[in-house]
XYZ file of C-alpha atoms in Angstrom:
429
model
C 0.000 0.000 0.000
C 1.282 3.431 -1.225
C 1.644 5.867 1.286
C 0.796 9.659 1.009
C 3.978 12.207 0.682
C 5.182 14.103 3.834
C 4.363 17.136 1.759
C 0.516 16.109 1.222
C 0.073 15.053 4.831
C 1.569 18.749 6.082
C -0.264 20.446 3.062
C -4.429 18.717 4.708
C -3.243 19.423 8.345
C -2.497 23.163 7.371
C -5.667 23.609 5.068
C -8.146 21.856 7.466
C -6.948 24.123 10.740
C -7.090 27.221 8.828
C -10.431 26.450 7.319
C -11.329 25.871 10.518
C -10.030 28.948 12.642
C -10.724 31.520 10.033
C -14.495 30.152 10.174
C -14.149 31.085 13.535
C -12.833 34.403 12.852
C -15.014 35.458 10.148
C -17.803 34.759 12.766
C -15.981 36.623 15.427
C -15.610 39.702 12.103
C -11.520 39.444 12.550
C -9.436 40.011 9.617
C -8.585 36.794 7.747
C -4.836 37.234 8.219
C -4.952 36.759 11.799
C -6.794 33.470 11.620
C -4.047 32.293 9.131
C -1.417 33.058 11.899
C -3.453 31.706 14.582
C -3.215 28.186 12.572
C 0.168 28.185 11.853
C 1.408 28.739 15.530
C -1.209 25.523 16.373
C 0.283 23.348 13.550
C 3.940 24.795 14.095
C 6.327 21.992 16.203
C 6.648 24.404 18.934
C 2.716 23.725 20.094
C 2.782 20.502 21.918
C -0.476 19.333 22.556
C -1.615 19.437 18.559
C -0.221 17.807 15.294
C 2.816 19.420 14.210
C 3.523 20.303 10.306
C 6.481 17.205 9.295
C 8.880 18.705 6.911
C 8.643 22.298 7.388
C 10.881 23.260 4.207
C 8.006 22.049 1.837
C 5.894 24.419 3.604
C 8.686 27.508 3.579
C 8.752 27.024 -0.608
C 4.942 27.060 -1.036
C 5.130 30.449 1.595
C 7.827 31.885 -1.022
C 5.094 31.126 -3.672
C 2.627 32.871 -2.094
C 4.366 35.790 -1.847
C 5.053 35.605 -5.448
C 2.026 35.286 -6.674
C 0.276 38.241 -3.773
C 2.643 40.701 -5.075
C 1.680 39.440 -8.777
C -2.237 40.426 -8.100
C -0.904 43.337 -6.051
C 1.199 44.506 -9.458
C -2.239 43.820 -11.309
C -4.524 46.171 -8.896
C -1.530 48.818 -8.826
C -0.077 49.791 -12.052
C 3.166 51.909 -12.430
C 1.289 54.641 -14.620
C -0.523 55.566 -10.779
C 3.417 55.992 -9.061
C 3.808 58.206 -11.422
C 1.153 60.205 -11.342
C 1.397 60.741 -7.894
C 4.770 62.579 -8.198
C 7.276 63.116 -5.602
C 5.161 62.801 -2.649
C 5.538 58.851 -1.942
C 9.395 59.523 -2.375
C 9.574 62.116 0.181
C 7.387 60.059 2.351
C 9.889 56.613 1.949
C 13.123 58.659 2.477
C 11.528 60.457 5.757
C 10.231 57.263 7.251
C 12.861 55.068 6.383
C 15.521 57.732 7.933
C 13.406 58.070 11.263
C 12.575 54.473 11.713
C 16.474 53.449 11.525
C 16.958 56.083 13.878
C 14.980 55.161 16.004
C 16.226 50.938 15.410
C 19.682 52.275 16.636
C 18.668 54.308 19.361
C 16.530 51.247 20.693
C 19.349 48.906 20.366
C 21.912 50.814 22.070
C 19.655 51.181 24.854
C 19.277 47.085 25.474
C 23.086 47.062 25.488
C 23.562 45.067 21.981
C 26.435 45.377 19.341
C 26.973 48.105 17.048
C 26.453 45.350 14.249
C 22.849 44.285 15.682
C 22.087 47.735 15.958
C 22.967 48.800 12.981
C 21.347 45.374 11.343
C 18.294 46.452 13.713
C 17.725 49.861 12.009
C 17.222 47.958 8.306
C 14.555 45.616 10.000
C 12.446 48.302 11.229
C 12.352 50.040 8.526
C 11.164 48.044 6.089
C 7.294 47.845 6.511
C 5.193 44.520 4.830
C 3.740 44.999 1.779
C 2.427 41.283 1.415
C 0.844 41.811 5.060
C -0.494 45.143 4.251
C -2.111 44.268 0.976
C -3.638 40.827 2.910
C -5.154 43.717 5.101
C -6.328 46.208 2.938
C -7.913 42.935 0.806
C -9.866 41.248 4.168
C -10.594 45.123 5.331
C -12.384 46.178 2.135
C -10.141 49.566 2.034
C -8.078 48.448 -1.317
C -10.201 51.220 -3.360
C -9.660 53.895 -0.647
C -7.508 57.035 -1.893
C -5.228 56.220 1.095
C -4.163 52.650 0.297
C -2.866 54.095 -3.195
C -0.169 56.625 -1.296
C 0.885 53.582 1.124
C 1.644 50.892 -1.246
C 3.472 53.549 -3.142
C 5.857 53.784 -0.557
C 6.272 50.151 0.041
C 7.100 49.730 -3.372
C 9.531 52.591 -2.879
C 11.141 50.915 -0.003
C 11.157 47.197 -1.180
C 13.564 49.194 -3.842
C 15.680 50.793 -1.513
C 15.492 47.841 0.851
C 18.003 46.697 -1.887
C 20.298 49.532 -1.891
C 20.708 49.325 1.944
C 21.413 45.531 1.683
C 24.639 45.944 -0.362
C 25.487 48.884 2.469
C 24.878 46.585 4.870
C 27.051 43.657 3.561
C 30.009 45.969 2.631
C 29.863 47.511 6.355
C 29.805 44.115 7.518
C 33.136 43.444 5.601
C 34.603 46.504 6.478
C 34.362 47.779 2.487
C 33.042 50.946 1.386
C 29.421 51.343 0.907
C 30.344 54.607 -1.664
C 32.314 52.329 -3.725
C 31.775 50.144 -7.054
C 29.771 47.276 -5.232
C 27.065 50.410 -4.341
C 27.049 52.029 -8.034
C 25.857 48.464 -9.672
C 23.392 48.020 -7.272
C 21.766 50.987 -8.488
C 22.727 50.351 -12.284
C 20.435 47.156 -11.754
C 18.202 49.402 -10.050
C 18.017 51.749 -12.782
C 18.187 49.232 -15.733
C 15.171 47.209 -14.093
C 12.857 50.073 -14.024
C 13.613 51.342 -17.713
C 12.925 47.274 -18.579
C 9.560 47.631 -16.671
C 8.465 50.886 -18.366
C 9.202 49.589 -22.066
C 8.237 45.888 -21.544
C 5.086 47.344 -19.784
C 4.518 49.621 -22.538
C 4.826 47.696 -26.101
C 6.287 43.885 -25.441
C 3.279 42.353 -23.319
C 0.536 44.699 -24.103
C 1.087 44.274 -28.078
C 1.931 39.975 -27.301
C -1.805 40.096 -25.464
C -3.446 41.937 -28.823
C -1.765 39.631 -31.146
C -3.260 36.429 -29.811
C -6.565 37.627 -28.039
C -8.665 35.317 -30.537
C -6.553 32.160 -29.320
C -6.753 32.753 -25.486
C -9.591 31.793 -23.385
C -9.706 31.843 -19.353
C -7.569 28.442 -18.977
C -4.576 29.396 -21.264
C -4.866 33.320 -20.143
C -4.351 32.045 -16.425
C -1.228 29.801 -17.730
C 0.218 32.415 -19.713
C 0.219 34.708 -16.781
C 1.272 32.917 -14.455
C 3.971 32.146 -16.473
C 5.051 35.765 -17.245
C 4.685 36.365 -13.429
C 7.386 33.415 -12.333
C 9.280 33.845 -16.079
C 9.704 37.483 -14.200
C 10.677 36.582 -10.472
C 13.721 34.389 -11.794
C 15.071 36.891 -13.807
C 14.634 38.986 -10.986
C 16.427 37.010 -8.763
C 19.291 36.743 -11.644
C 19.433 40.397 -11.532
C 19.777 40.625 -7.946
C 16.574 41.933 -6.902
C 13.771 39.873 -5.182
C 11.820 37.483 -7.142
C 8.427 38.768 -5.115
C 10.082 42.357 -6.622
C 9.612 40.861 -9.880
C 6.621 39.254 -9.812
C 4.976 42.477 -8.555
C 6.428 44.178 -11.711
C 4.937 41.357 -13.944
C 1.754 42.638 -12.146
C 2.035 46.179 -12.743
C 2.802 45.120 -16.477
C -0.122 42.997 -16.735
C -2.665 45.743 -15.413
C -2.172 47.859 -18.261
C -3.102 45.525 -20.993
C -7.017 44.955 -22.098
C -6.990 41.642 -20.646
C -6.372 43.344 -16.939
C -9.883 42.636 -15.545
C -9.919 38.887 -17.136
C -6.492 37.808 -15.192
C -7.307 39.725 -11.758
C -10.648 37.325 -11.624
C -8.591 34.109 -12.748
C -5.426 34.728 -10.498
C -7.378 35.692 -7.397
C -7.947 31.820 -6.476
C -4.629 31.049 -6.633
C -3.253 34.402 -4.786
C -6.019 33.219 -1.439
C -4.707 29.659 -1.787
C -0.617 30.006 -1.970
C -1.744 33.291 0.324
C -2.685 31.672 3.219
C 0.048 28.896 3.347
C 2.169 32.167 3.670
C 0.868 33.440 6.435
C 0.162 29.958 8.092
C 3.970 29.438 7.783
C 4.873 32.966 9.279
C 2.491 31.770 12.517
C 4.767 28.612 12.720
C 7.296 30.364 12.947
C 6.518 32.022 16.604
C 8.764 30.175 19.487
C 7.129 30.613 23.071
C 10.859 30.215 24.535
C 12.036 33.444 22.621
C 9.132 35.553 23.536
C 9.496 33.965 26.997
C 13.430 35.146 26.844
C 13.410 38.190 25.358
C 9.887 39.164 26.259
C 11.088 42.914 27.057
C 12.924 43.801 23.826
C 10.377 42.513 21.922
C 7.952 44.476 23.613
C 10.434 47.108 23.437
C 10.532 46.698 19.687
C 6.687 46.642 19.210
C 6.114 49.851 20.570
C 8.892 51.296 18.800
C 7.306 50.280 15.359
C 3.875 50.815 17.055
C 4.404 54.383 18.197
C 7.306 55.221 15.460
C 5.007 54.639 12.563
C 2.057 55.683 14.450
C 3.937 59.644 15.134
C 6.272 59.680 12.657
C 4.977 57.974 9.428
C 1.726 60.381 9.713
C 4.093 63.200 10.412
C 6.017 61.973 6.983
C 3.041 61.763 4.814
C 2.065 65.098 5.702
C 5.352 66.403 4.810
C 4.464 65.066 1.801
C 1.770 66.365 1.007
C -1.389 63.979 2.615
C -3.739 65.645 4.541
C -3.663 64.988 8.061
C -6.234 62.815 7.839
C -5.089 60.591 4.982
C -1.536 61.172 6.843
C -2.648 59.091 9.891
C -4.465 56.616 8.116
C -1.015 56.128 6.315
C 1.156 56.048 9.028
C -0.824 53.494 10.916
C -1.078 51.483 8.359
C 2.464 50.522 7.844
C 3.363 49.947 11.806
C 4.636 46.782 10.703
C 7.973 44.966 9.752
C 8.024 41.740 7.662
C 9.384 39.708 4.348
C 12.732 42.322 3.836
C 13.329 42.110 7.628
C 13.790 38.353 7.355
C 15.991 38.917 4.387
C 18.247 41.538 5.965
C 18.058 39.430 9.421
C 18.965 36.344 7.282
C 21.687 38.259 5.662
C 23.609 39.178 9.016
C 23.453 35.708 10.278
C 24.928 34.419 7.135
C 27.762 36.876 7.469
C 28.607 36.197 10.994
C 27.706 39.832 12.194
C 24.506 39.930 14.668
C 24.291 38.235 17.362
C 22.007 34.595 17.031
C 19.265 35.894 18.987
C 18.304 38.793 16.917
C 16.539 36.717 13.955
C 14.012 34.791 16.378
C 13.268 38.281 18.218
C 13.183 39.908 14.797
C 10.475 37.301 13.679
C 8.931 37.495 17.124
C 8.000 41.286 16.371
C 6.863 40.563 12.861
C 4.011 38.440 14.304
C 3.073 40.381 17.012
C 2.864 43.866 14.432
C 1.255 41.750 12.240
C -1.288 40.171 14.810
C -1.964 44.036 15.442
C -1.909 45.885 11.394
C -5.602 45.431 11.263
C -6.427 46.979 14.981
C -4.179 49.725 14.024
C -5.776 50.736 10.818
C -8.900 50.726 12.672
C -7.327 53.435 15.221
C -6.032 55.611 12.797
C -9.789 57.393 12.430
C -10.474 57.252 16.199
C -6.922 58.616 16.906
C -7.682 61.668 14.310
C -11.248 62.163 16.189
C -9.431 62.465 19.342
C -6.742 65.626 18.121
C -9.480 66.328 15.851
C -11.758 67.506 19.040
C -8.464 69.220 21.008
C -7.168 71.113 18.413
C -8.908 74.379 17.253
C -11.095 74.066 14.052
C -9.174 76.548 11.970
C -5.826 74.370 12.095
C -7.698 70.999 11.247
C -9.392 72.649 8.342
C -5.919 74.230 7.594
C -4.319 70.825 7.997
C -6.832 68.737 6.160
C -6.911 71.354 2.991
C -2.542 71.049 2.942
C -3.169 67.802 0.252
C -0.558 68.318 -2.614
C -0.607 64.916 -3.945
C -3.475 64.313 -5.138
C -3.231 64.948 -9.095
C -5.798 67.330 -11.110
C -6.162 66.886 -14.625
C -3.373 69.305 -15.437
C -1.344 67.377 -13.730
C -2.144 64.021 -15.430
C -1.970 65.930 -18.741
C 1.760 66.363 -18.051
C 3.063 63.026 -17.178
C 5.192 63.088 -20.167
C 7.236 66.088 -18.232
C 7.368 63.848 -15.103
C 8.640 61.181 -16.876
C 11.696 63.546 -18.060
C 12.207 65.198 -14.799
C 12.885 61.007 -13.465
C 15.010 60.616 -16.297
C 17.250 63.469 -15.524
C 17.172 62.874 -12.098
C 17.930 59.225 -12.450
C 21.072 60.553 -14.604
C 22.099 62.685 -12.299
């Protein structure tokens, strides 16, 4: 008698207990995500008293597929023709928050006593908001057509980019190299030479492919092509030295401008919820009771800090920017979160023998607890403007809440052909 792979026995337990506790959370009118987490940490081998997931590497590939294909149907809902017609706003916003979070990563780690390394290491994590998470919220929240969502997955966009940047930094501080030198000028050569790819494939290659064969595709063989552009796009990615979720995402943003947009967002979404939720269900395993147990004060040391940092100084950002203040604090707490590029840069300083070994479990630690609480804080973002709203006078907020720069006219989308120099310039620069 044949018996069933380790890989199908891990893939029912996972499917059944999340079935079952997001039916309990939908009841309970929770946000999806958390139920996903919820499983995970009763499957994971570090709950004793239930059936633990076997071979947990299956499980970490199918999670590395699912965030492939959410940032493909994120790409799909979020083309790169909206970045740029909302200017310089979401680039002022990523530079100020990514500046004041690391700040505030070193500061926080020099006051638990820990390396210069960790610290430094510390202020890359904390930086580096979710977008997988935040889209998963937006989606189970019903806010994904709000005007807000638009200016905060901007940003994360922005800093999944420069997430890249401050990885080669990081690995030439780690070997005592120069940051300013040759290793730092091809990273943002790729940089540069990805995003011209993405604007001309976007523009003629895919778009004109689509036209030419529209009379031979129908829903099955639209889904497989796709797909296939979406993973044909993460490897070379990867090969480039970006992310393949990066490049999926880009596939995405490709995809949504072509007339077959609508057809492939209906077909996809299936296959986004499914490879989805092993994601999360695999970030839930990954919570260890004996590191929160251990390090239970800078983790909750580290929560707050994201918590309040994002919370104060993200809103402040996005005003500076040009939200309202309004929009501003429904952007700011939105992103109090850290996730997928903390894991990376974490996983990077363990694999050059800089940070300490307890910093990646504490790291991951703080992911699921901000994540546990992204939905609870997007909620609080309109009670926490009702409350300043009713102790400051009404002149300001009306001053405040009329201060919105970013949000294009139609004279400004008639000129998008002068943006697009103004990058180009820039970029040479």
């Amino acid at each position: 008698m044949m018996e069933i792979p380790t890989l199908v026995n891990d893939l029912a337990l996972i499917l059944m207990v999340a079935g079952v506790v997001t039916l309990v959370f939908k009841k309970l009118k929770q946000p999806l995500v958390l139920g996903y987490i919820v499983a995970g940490f009763l499957v994971s081998p570090h709950m004793p008293y239930t059936v633990s997931v076997l071979d947990k590497t299956d499980i970490q590939t199918w999670a590395d597929i699912g965030v492939i294909f959410t940032l493909f149907s994120l790409g799909l809902d979020f083309s790169f023709k909206k970045i740029l017609k909302m200017g310089a706003s979401p680039i002022i916003a990523t530079v100020a928050i990514v500046f004041c979070m690391m700040t505030l990563g070193v500061l926080v780690g020099h006051a638990f006593g820990w390396s210069k390394m960790d610290c430094i290491f510390l202020a890359g994590m904390l930086a580096m908001s979710s977008t997988t998470i935040i889209y998963k919220a937006f989606d189970d929240m019903g806010l994904r057509q709000q005007q807000f969502t638009g200016t905060v997955m901007s940003v994360l966009i922005l800093e999944d980019i420069l997430a890249i940047v401050l990885m080669v930094m990081l690995s030439a501080l780690a070997g005592g190299g120069n940051p300013d030198g040759g290793e730092m000028l091809g990273s943002v050569m790729k940089i540069v030479f990805f995003l011209v790819l993405w604007f001309v494939v976007g523009i003629f290659a895919i778009p004109l492919f689509l036209r030419s064969v529209r009379r031979l595709i129908n829903a099955e063989t639209l889904l497989i092509v796709s797909l296939g552009l979406c993973c044909a796009m993460a490897v070379f990615s990867t090969k480039v030295g970006f992310s393949s979720a990066f490049g999926a995402f880009v596939m995405g943003s490709i995809l949504a401008e072509t007339i077959e947009a609508d057809k492939i967002i209906k077909l996809v979404e299936p296959v986004k919820n499914l490879f989805g939720a092993i994601f999360f269900v695999s970030v839930g395993m990954l919570v260890d009771p004996h590191i929160i147990i251990e390090y239970a004060l800078p983790i909750l040391g580290l929560v707050l800090t994201i918590l309040i940092g994002q919370a104060v100084f993200g809103s402040l950002d996005f005003f500076l920017a040009g939200e309202s203040l309004k929009s501003a604090m429904k952007c700011g707490f939105s992103m109090a979160q850290i996730g997928e590029f903390s894991f990376i840069i974490a996983s990077l300083g363990l694999s050059l023998g800089v940070i300490s070994n307890f910093l990646y479990p504490v790291v991951v630690a703080v992911s699921v607890i901000t994540t546990f609480l992204t939905p609870y804080m997007i909620r609080l973002a309109t009670p926490a403007y009702n409350v300043l709203e009713h102790h400051l006078p009404n002149r300001l907020v009306n001053s405040l809440n009329h201060l919105a720069m970013n949000h294009p006219n139609t004279t400004q989308q008639s000129k998008w052909h002068r943006l697009l120099s103004a990058m180009a310039v820039n970029t040479f620069i």
